[in-house]
Structures are given as C-alpha cells and as structure tokens.
PDB file of C-alpha atoms in Angstrom:
ATOM      1  CA  ASP A   1      96.949 -19.948 -14.827  1.00 68.00           C
ATOM      2  CA  VAL A   2      99.974 -22.045 -15.205  1.00 68.00           C
ATOM      3  CA  LYS A   3     103.131 -20.927 -15.251  1.00 90.00           C
ATOM      4  CA  VAL A   4     106.649 -21.897 -15.663  1.00 96.00           C
ATOM      5  CA  THR A   5     109.493 -19.113 -14.498  1.00 96.00           C
ATOM      6  CA  GLN A   6     112.892 -19.038 -15.236  1.00 96.00           C
ATOM      7  CA  SER A   7     115.483 -17.005 -12.571  1.00 91.00           C
ATOM      8  CA  SER A   8     116.469 -14.742 -14.917  1.00 92.00           C
ATOM      9  CA  ARG A   9     115.656 -13.328 -18.723  1.00 94.00           C
ATOM     10  CA  TYR A  10     119.334 -11.943 -18.969  1.00 96.00           C
ATOM     11  CA  LEU A  11     122.649 -13.264 -17.601  1.00 97.00           C
ATOM     12  CA  VAL A  12     126.176 -12.575 -18.861  1.00 98.00           C
ATOM     13  CA  LYS A  13     128.627 -14.349 -17.181  1.00 97.00           C
ATOM     14  CA  ARG A  14     132.534 -14.983 -17.810  1.00 98.00           C
ATOM     15  CA  THR A  15     134.757 -17.782 -18.977  1.00 98.00           C
ATOM     16  CA  GLY A  16     135.333 -20.315 -16.486  1.00 97.00           C
ATOM     17  CA  GLU A  17     132.699 -19.384 -14.303  1.00 97.00           C
ATOM     18  CA  LYS A  18     129.799 -21.915 -12.531  1.00 97.00           C
ATOM     19  CA  VAL A  19     125.780 -20.667 -13.938  1.00 97.00           C
ATOM     20  CA  PHE A  20     123.316 -21.727 -12.325  1.00 97.00           C
ATOM     21  CA  LEU A  21     119.596 -21.278 -14.450  1.00 98.00           C
ATOM     22  CA  GLU A  22     116.349 -21.662 -12.108  1.00 97.00           C
ATOM     23  CA  CYS A  23     113.154 -22.794 -13.808  1.00 97.00           C
ATOM     24  CA  VAL A  24     110.105 -23.346 -11.093  1.00 97.00           C
ATOM     25  CA  GLN A  25     106.604 -24.625 -11.842  1.00 96.00           C
ATOM     26  CA  ASP A  26     103.869 -24.429  -9.789  1.00 94.00           C
ATOM     27  CA  MET A  27     100.984 -26.916 -12.037  1.00 90.00           C
ATOM     28  CA  ASP A  28     102.750 -29.887  -9.759  1.00 91.00           C
ATOM     29  CA  HIS A  29     103.744 -31.736 -13.289  1.00 91.00           C
ATOM     30  CA  GLU A  30     105.840 -34.850 -13.012  1.00 90.00           C
ATOM     31  CA  ASN A  31     108.201 -34.065 -16.299  1.00 91.00           C
ATOM     32  CA  MET A  32     110.889 -30.830 -16.762  1.00 94.00           C
ATOM     33  CA  PHE A  33     112.989 -29.996 -19.867  1.00 94.00           C
ATOM     34  CA  TRP A  34     116.284 -27.782 -20.278  1.00 96.00           C
ATOM     35  CA  TYR A  35     116.585 -26.468 -24.121  1.00 95.00           C
ATOM     36  CA  ARG A  36     118.741 -24.263 -26.003  1.00 96.00           C
ATOM     37  CA  GLN A  37     117.936 -22.548 -28.836  1.00 95.00           C
ATOM     38  CA  ASP A  38     120.241 -21.171 -31.343  1.00 93.00           C
ATOM     39  CA  PRO A  39     119.273 -18.824 -34.392  1.00 88.00           C
ATOM     40  CA  GLY A  40     119.121 -21.782 -37.458  1.00 84.00           C
ATOM     41  CA  LEU A  41     119.324 -24.438 -35.040  1.00 87.00           C
ATOM     42  CA  GLY A  42     115.936 -24.372 -33.548  1.00 87.00           C
ATOM     43  CA  LEU A  43     115.395 -26.268 -30.219  1.00 91.00           C
ATOM     44  CA  ARG A  44     117.671 -28.392 -28.820  1.00 92.00           C
ATOM     45  CA  LEU A  45     117.135 -30.618 -25.700  1.00 92.00           C
ATOM     46  CA  ILE A  46     120.049 -30.560 -23.308  1.00 95.00           C
ATOM     47  CA  TYR A  47     118.500 -32.935 -19.912  1.00 95.00           C
ATOM     48  CA  PHE A  48     115.150 -33.399 -19.221  1.00 93.00           C
ATOM     49  CA  SER A  49     113.529 -35.180 -15.707  1.00 94.00           C
ATOM     50  CA  TYR A  50     110.121 -37.061 -15.010  1.00 90.00           C
ATOM     51  CA  ASP A  51     110.687 -37.070 -11.419  1.00 90.00           C
ATOM     52  CA  VAL A  52     112.332 -35.462  -8.370  1.00 93.00           C
ATOM     53  CA  LYS A  53     116.211 -36.685  -8.336  1.00 89.00           C
ATOM     54  CA  MET A  54     115.527 -38.381 -11.405  1.00 91.00           C
ATOM     55  CA  LYS A  55     117.504 -37.286 -15.180  1.00 93.00           C
ATOM     56  CA  GLU A  56     117.767 -37.768 -18.639  1.00 92.00           C
ATOM     57  CA  LYS A  57     120.516 -36.785 -20.874  1.00 93.00           C
ATOM     58  CA  GLY A  58     118.932 -35.509 -24.314  1.00 91.00           C
ATOM     59  CA  ASP A  59     120.328 -34.571 -27.454  1.00 89.00           C
ATOM     60  CA  ILE A  60     123.096 -31.952 -26.275  1.00 94.00           C
ATOM     61  CA  PRO A  61     124.481 -32.681 -22.694  1.00 96.00           C
ATOM     62  CA  GLU A  62     127.442 -31.807 -23.171  1.00 96.00           C
ATOM     63  CA  GLY A  63     129.129 -28.938 -20.561  1.00 96.00           C
ATOM     64  CA  TYR A  64     125.784 -29.424 -18.967  1.00 98.00           C
ATOM     65  CA  SER A  65     124.497 -31.168 -15.219  1.00 97.00           C
ATOM     66  CA  VAL A  66     120.826 -30.446 -13.701  1.00 97.00           C
ATOM     67  CA  SER A  67     119.579 -30.820 -10.551  1.00 97.00           C
ATOM     68  CA  ARG A  68     115.863 -32.089  -9.237  1.00 97.00           C
ATOM     69  CA  GLU A  69     115.758 -31.818  -5.993  1.00 95.00           C
ATOM     70  CA  LYS A  70     112.050 -30.631  -5.346  1.00 96.00           C
ATOM     71  CA  LYS A  71     109.427 -31.619  -7.881  1.00 95.00           C
ATOM     72  CA  GLU A  72     108.222 -28.118  -8.930  1.00 96.00           C
ATOM     73  CA  ARG A  73     112.297 -26.962  -9.439  1.00 97.00           C
ATOM     74  CA  PHE A  74     114.607 -27.744 -12.248  1.00 97.00           C
ATOM     75  CA  SER A  75     118.465 -26.481 -12.261  1.00 97.00           C
ATOM     76  CA  LEU A  76     120.182 -26.191 -14.762  1.00 98.00           C
ATOM     77  CA  ILE A  77     124.588 -25.796 -14.349  1.00 98.00           C
ATOM     78  CA  LEU A  78     127.573 -25.096 -16.192  1.00 97.00           C
ATOM     79  CA  GLU A  79     130.365 -26.291 -14.806  1.00 94.00           C
ATOM     80  CA  SER A  80     132.572 -23.884 -16.416  1.00 97.00           C
ATOM     81  CA  ALA A  81     130.705 -21.329 -19.153  1.00 98.00           C
ATOM     82  CA  SER A  82     132.389 -21.188 -22.380  1.00 98.00           C
ATOM     83  CA  THR A  83     131.419 -18.635 -25.275  1.00 98.00           C
ATOM     84  CA  ASN A  84     130.192 -21.607 -27.491  1.00 97.00           C
ATOM     85  CA  GLN A  85     126.935 -21.751 -23.886  1.00 98.00           C
ATOM     86  CA  THR A  86     125.772 -18.119 -24.829  1.00 98.00           C
ATOM     87  CA  SER A  87     122.590 -18.794 -26.042  1.00 97.00           C
ATOM     88  CA  MET A  88     119.147 -18.811 -24.867  1.00 96.00           C
ATOM     89  CA  TYR A  89     118.122 -21.440 -22.407  1.00 97.00           C
ATOM     90  CA  LEU A  90     114.381 -22.831 -22.087  1.00 96.00           C
ATOM     91  CA  CYS A  91     112.569 -24.772 -19.782  1.00 96.00           C
ATOM     92  CA  ALA A  92     109.366 -26.674 -19.922  1.00 94.00           C
ATOM     93  CA  SER A  93     107.005 -28.598 -18.092  1.00 93.00           C
ATOM     94  CA  SER A  94     104.705 -30.993 -18.571  1.00 90.00           C
ATOM     95  CA  LEU A  95     102.087 -34.073 -17.208  1.00 85.00           C
ATOM     96  CA  VAL A  96     102.415 -37.232 -17.863  1.00 77.00           C
ATOM     97  CA  SER A  97      99.890 -37.979 -20.439  1.00 71.00           C
ATOM     98  CA  ASP A  98      99.271 -39.019 -23.312  1.00 56.00           C
ATOM     99  CA  PHE A  99      99.894 -35.873 -25.029  1.00 66.00           C
ATOM    100  CA  TYR A 100     103.208 -34.124 -23.328  1.00 76.00           C
ATOM    101  CA  GLU A 101     101.481 -30.630 -24.063  1.00 86.00           C
ATOM    102  CA  GLN A 102     104.945 -28.286 -23.119  1.00 90.00           C
ATOM    103  CA  TYR A 103     104.356 -25.130 -21.049  1.00 92.00           C
ATOM    104  CA  PHE A 104     107.223 -23.257 -21.123  1.00 95.00           C
ATOM    105  CA  GLY A 105     109.463 -20.354 -19.072  1.00 96.00           C
ATOM    106  CA  PRO A 106     110.384 -16.815 -20.530  1.00 95.00           C
ATOM    107  CA  GLY A 107     113.566 -17.983 -21.782  1.00 96.00           C
ATOM    108  CA  THR A 108     116.841 -16.505 -20.369  1.00 96.00           C
ATOM    109  CA  ARG A 109     118.941 -14.856 -22.863  1.00 96.00           C
ATOM    110  CA  LEU A 110     122.877 -15.967 -21.630  1.00 98.00           C
ATOM    111  CA  THR A 111     125.550 -14.595 -22.887  1.00 98.00           C
ATOM    112  CA  VAL A 112     129.726 -15.469 -21.718  1.00 98.00           C
ATOM    113  CA  THR A 113     131.996 -13.418 -22.648  1.00 97.00           C
TER     114      THR A 113
ATOM    115  CA  SER B   1     118.791 -35.262 -35.883  1.00 35.00           C
ATOM    116  CA  GLN B   2     116.057 -32.801 -36.721  1.00 41.00           C
ATOM    117  CA  GLN B   3     112.359 -34.250 -36.218  1.00 57.00           C
ATOM    118  CA  GLY B   4     110.310 -31.566 -37.591  1.00 68.00           C
ATOM    119  CA  GLU B   5     111.395 -29.062 -40.881  1.00 78.00           C
ATOM    120  CA  GLU B   6     109.565 -26.043 -41.070  1.00 81.00           C
ATOM    121  CA  ASP B   7     108.638 -24.574 -44.562  1.00 83.00           C
ATOM    122  CA  PRO B   8     109.203 -21.868 -45.650  1.00 88.00           C
ATOM    123  CA  GLN B   9     111.490 -20.511 -43.168  1.00 89.00           C
ATOM    124  CA  ALA B  10     109.653 -17.010 -43.796  1.00 92.00           C
ATOM    125  CA  LEU B  11     106.710 -15.972 -44.631  1.00 94.00           C
ATOM    126  CA  SER B  12     105.437 -11.934 -44.981  1.00 95.00           C
ATOM    127  CA  ILE B  13     102.240 -11.688 -45.535  1.00 95.00           C
ATOM    128  CA  GLN B  14      99.430  -8.445 -45.881  1.00 97.00           C
ATOM    129  CA  GLU B  15      97.078  -8.216 -42.833  1.00 97.00           C
ATOM    130  CA  GLY B  16      93.409 -10.023 -42.807  1.00 97.00           C
ATOM    131  CA  GLU B  17      95.134 -13.040 -45.854  1.00 97.00           C
ATOM    132  CA  ASN B  18      95.727 -16.646 -44.601  1.00 97.00           C
ATOM    133  CA  ALA B  19      99.393 -18.114 -43.818  1.00 96.00           C
ATOM    134  CA  THR B  20      99.520 -21.234 -44.326  1.00 96.00           C
ATOM    135  CA  MET B  21     102.660 -22.957 -43.073  1.00 95.00           C
ATOM    136  CA  ASN B  22     104.218 -26.643 -43.412  1.00 95.00           C
ATOM    137  CA  CYS B  23     105.971 -29.166 -40.848  1.00 94.00           C
ATOM    138  CA  SER B  24     107.334 -32.197 -42.325  1.00 93.00           C
ATOM    139  CA  TYR B  25     109.121 -34.750 -40.178  1.00 91.00           C
ATOM    140  CA  LYS B  26     110.781 -37.953 -40.482  1.00 88.00           C
ATOM    141  CA  THR B  27     109.774 -40.700 -37.933  1.00 85.00           C
ATOM    142  CA  SER B  28     105.989 -42.151 -37.121  1.00 87.00           C
ATOM    143  CA  ILE B  29     104.354 -40.184 -34.203  1.00 87.00           C
ATOM    144  CA  ASN B  30     101.910 -40.073 -31.764  1.00 86.00           C
ATOM    145  CA  ASN B  31     100.909 -36.706 -31.937  1.00 89.00           C
ATOM    146  CA  LEU B  32     102.051 -33.401 -33.778  1.00 92.00           C
ATOM    147  CA  GLN B  33     101.986 -30.472 -32.226  1.00 94.00           C
ATOM    148  CA  TRP B  34     102.417 -26.296 -33.475  1.00 96.00           C
ATOM    149  CA  TYR B  35     104.041 -23.686 -30.923  1.00 96.00           C
ATOM    150  CA  ARG B  36     104.063 -20.240 -31.622  1.00 97.00           C
ATOM    151  CA  GLN B  37     106.704 -17.561 -29.809  1.00 95.00           C
ATOM    152  CA  ASN B  38     106.550 -14.324 -29.988  1.00 93.00           C
ATOM    153  CA  SER B  39     110.229 -12.330 -30.264  1.00 87.00           C
ATOM    154  CA  GLY B  40     112.047 -13.314 -27.646  1.00 79.00           C
ATOM    155  CA  ARG B  41     110.372 -14.660 -25.342  1.00 85.00           C
ATOM    156  CA  GLY B  42     109.328 -18.742 -24.678  1.00 88.00           C
ATOM    157  CA  LEU B  43     107.029 -20.752 -26.457  1.00 93.00           C
ATOM    158  CA  VAL B  44     103.012 -21.306 -25.999  1.00 95.00           C
ATOM    159  CA  HIS B  45     101.312 -24.155 -27.219  1.00 94.00           C
ATOM    160  CA  LEU B  46      98.638 -23.440 -29.888  1.00 96.00           C
ATOM    161  CA  ILE B  47      97.090 -27.217 -31.050  1.00 95.00           C
ATOM    162  CA  LEU B  48      97.627 -30.660 -31.165  1.00 93.00           C
ATOM    163  CA  ILE B  49      96.528 -33.270 -33.431  1.00 94.00           C
ATOM    164  CA  ARG B  50      96.880 -37.407 -32.895  1.00 91.00           C
ATOM    165  CA  SER B  51      97.982 -39.297 -35.395  1.00 91.00           C
ATOM    166  CA  ASN B  52      95.001 -40.859 -36.170  1.00 93.00           C
ATOM    167  CA  GLU B  53      93.446 -37.174 -36.920  1.00 96.00           C
ATOM    168  CA  ARG B  54      93.464 -35.749 -40.236  1.00 97.00           C
ATOM    169  CA  GLU B  55      91.926 -31.968 -39.140  1.00 98.00           C
ATOM    170  CA  LYS B  56      92.123 -29.893 -36.067  1.00 97.00           C
ATOM    171  CA  HIS B  57      90.599 -26.536 -35.510  1.00 97.00           C
ATOM    172  CA  SER B  58      90.796 -24.403 -33.155  1.00 95.00           C
ATOM    173  CA  GLY B  59      89.563 -20.449 -33.519  1.00 97.00           C
ATOM    174  CA  ARG B  60      91.355 -19.210 -36.699  1.00 97.00           C
ATOM    175  CA  LEU B  61      93.835 -22.328 -36.932  1.00 98.00           C
ATOM    176  CA  ARG B  62      94.056 -25.402 -38.684  1.00 98.00           C
ATOM    177  CA  VAL B  63      95.545 -27.566 -38.853  1.00 98.00           C
ATOM    178  CA  THR B  64      96.660 -30.840 -41.267  1.00 98.00           C
ATOM    179  CA  LEU B  65      97.996 -34.067 -40.673  1.00 97.00           C
ATOM    180  CA  ASP B  66      99.407 -36.800 -43.216  1.00 96.00           C
ATOM    181  CA  THR B  67     100.885 -39.102 -41.622  1.00 94.00           C
ATOM    182  CA  SER B  68     101.654 -41.360 -44.918  1.00 95.00           C
ATOM    183  CA  LYS B  69     103.208 -38.687 -46.279  1.00 95.00           C
ATOM    184  CA  LYS B  70     104.784 -37.222 -42.945  1.00 94.00           C
ATOM    185  CA  SER B  71     103.755 -34.169 -43.170  1.00 95.00           C
ATOM    186  CA  SER B  72     101.264 -31.368 -41.147  1.00 96.00           C
ATOM    187  CA  SER B  73     100.469 -27.787 -41.934  1.00 96.00           C
ATOM    188  CA  LEU B  74      99.013 -25.214 -39.899  1.00 97.00           C
ATOM    189  CA  LEU B  75      96.298 -22.469 -41.526  1.00 98.00           C
ATOM    190  CA  ILE B  76      96.189 -19.121 -40.074  1.00 97.00           C
ATOM    191  CA  THR B  77      92.772 -17.502 -41.372  1.00 97.00           C
ATOM    192  CA  ALA B  78      92.350 -13.547 -41.327  1.00 97.00           C
ATOM    193  CA  SER B  79      95.543 -12.947 -40.132  1.00 97.00           C
ATOM    194  CA  ARG B  80      96.415 -10.342 -37.348  1.00 96.00           C
ATOM    195  CA  ALA B  81      99.451  -8.103 -36.961  1.00 95.00           C
ATOM    196  CA  ALA B  82      99.505 -10.089 -33.120  1.00 95.00           C
ATOM    197  CA  ASP B  83      99.792 -12.869 -35.226  1.00 97.00           C
ATOM    198  CA  THR B  84     103.328 -11.952 -36.166  1.00 97.00           C
ATOM    199  CA  ALA B  85     105.412 -14.473 -34.305  1.00 97.00           C
ATOM    200  CA  SER B  86     107.421 -17.824 -35.096  1.00 95.00           C
ATOM    201  CA  TYR B  87     105.909 -20.757 -35.033  1.00 96.00           C
ATOM    202  CA  PHE B  88     107.532 -24.529 -34.238  1.00 94.00           C
ATOM    203  CA  CYS B  89     105.656 -28.058 -34.906  1.00 94.00           C
ATOM    204  CA  ALA B  90     106.857 -30.308 -32.443  1.00 92.00           C
ATOM    205  CA  THR B  91     106.868 -34.095 -32.557  1.00 90.00           C
ATOM    206  CA  ASP B  92     107.402 -36.984 -29.735  1.00 83.00           C
ATOM    207  CA  ALA B  93     109.093 -39.477 -32.035  1.00 63.00           C
ATOM    208  CA  GLY B  94     111.401 -40.124 -29.098  1.00 59.00           C
ATOM    209  CA  PRO B  95     111.202 -44.051 -27.348  1.00 60.00           C
ATOM    210  CA  GLY B  96     108.957 -42.945 -24.931  1.00 61.00           C
ATOM    211  CA  GLY B  97     107.313 -40.301 -26.847  1.00 61.00           C
ATOM    212  CA  GLY B  98     106.181 -37.068 -25.564  1.00 63.00           C
ATOM    213  CA  ALA B  99     108.264 -37.841 -22.119  1.00 66.00           C
ATOM    214  CA  ASP B 100     111.051 -37.566 -23.550  1.00 72.00           C
ATOM    215  CA  GLY B 101     110.920 -34.566 -24.814  1.00 78.00           C
ATOM    216  CA  LEU B 102     109.742 -32.575 -28.044  1.00 85.00           C
ATOM    217  CA  THR B 103     112.058 -32.335 -31.144  1.00 87.00           C
ATOM    218  CA  PHE B 104     111.226 -29.175 -32.479  1.00 89.00           C
ATOM    219  CA  GLY B 105     112.124 -27.808 -36.034  1.00 87.00           C
ATOM    220  CA  LYS B 106     113.463 -24.842 -37.361  1.00 89.00           C
ATOM    221  CA  GLY B 107     110.931 -23.442 -36.984  1.00 91.00           C
ATOM    222  CA  THR B 108     108.788 -20.599 -39.930  1.00 93.00           C
ATOM    223  CA  HIS B 109     109.037 -16.685 -38.936  1.00 94.00           C
ATOM    224  CA  LEU B 110     105.576 -14.566 -40.020  1.00 96.00           C
ATOM    225  CA  ILE B 111     105.745 -11.543 -40.639  1.00 96.00           C
ATOM    226  CA  ILE B 112     102.218  -9.862 -41.063  1.00 96.00           C
ATOM    227  CA  GLN B 113     102.298  -6.682 -42.802  1.00 95.00           C
ATOM    228  CA  PRO B 114      99.678  -3.818 -41.624  1.00 89.00           C
TER     229      PRO B 114
END
C-alpha cells in the first residue's frame, strides 16, 4: 500500500523559530510537492522537486525553502516562522507519467504564535 | 491564479440522493483529476479523466469533461454518510504538465444527512 508520511500531525512554534517539516514516501516516486491549505484559498503549491537535489518554486515560495537529499525525503523549511504561516501543510508525491496522480500525506497543522 | 473553481462551495443532501459537483478551469489541460479530503486529513485521489475523454465511471462516481466549456462534473450516486467530505478538482495546466504540480480548486464541501 502506498504511503506518504509527515513528521508531525500538529505543531506549535513561536514567531522567529526555524521550523522543519519532514515528508517521506515509500513508493520510489520521482516527484514530490509541498502545498499549504487555507480556508477559502484551497491548496497552493509552495515548492516541488522532480529529482534528488532538484527544487522548483511553486506559486507561493516566499518565506520557505526545501531540501531533497534523498529520493524518498522532501523537507520544507520555514527559516523564520511568522504568524501568517499558520496553516495546514500537505506533502504529496507522484510518478513521472502521463497522469501525475498525486499521493498525499495526512498533513501537518502548524500554528505559529 | 486559481485554475479550477468548484461549484457549489457547499452541498447538503439526504443519504441515498445523488450529489453533483462542478468544476471550471481556464486554460488547456492534459487531464483533470478529482480528489476527496475527509476533515483534517490529506487528499485521496478519486478519478482521472484525460482531455480526450468525455465521461468516465468508477463505482458510484461518474465524471464528465467538456473541454469546449472548460468544465467538469463529478456525480456521486446513492450517497452515503461516509461520502461527507470536501471534493477538489485539480488540473495540470502548468508548462510541465503534472510535473509542475497540480492546480487545485477551492473545493466543494459535501454533507450527507442521515
């Protein structure tokens, strides 16, 4: 059974802290993605990666960075957390194919106080 | 900019009735996908329809695609309480197709009343 796991379901951090969100997939997928989900705004793409050490900016990369040192792991980094980064963060992965069906992790609900 | 827009934003029906959700998008696509999200959880892929397909079925789900109108609909027949969730359409309209990630709509929140 395919699986995408995220390091935390709930996380509370203080403004200015450095925050790491980890995502691991066990399906040997090439592509990995980070989205944030906010009420009324839907899902928005932050960053994606199509190979180890490769990264591409999505629609809203400001304030975030990513790291992909291994194929199965894709980390989202908030260098200095701010309250407007309070959100649900969703990681996904997909195969390189014609269809790019995405498999999602359970999400991390991050609160920055 | 938001590619897919679902309509309605919220839908409440009785168990056993059919539920129809619509999605409109703005640019040409390779395929369109529908996902479900149970409260506070990740998204689960339901069904994919290619741009050269007009209708597709999977169990109680029926998806239609009209590329001339840039719209799709998702029909859930004989709804059950477990169908209560948010439903999102997603398109791959980026320059790299789906490799650039999908563009999701804001979702339709479906409530099935027992």
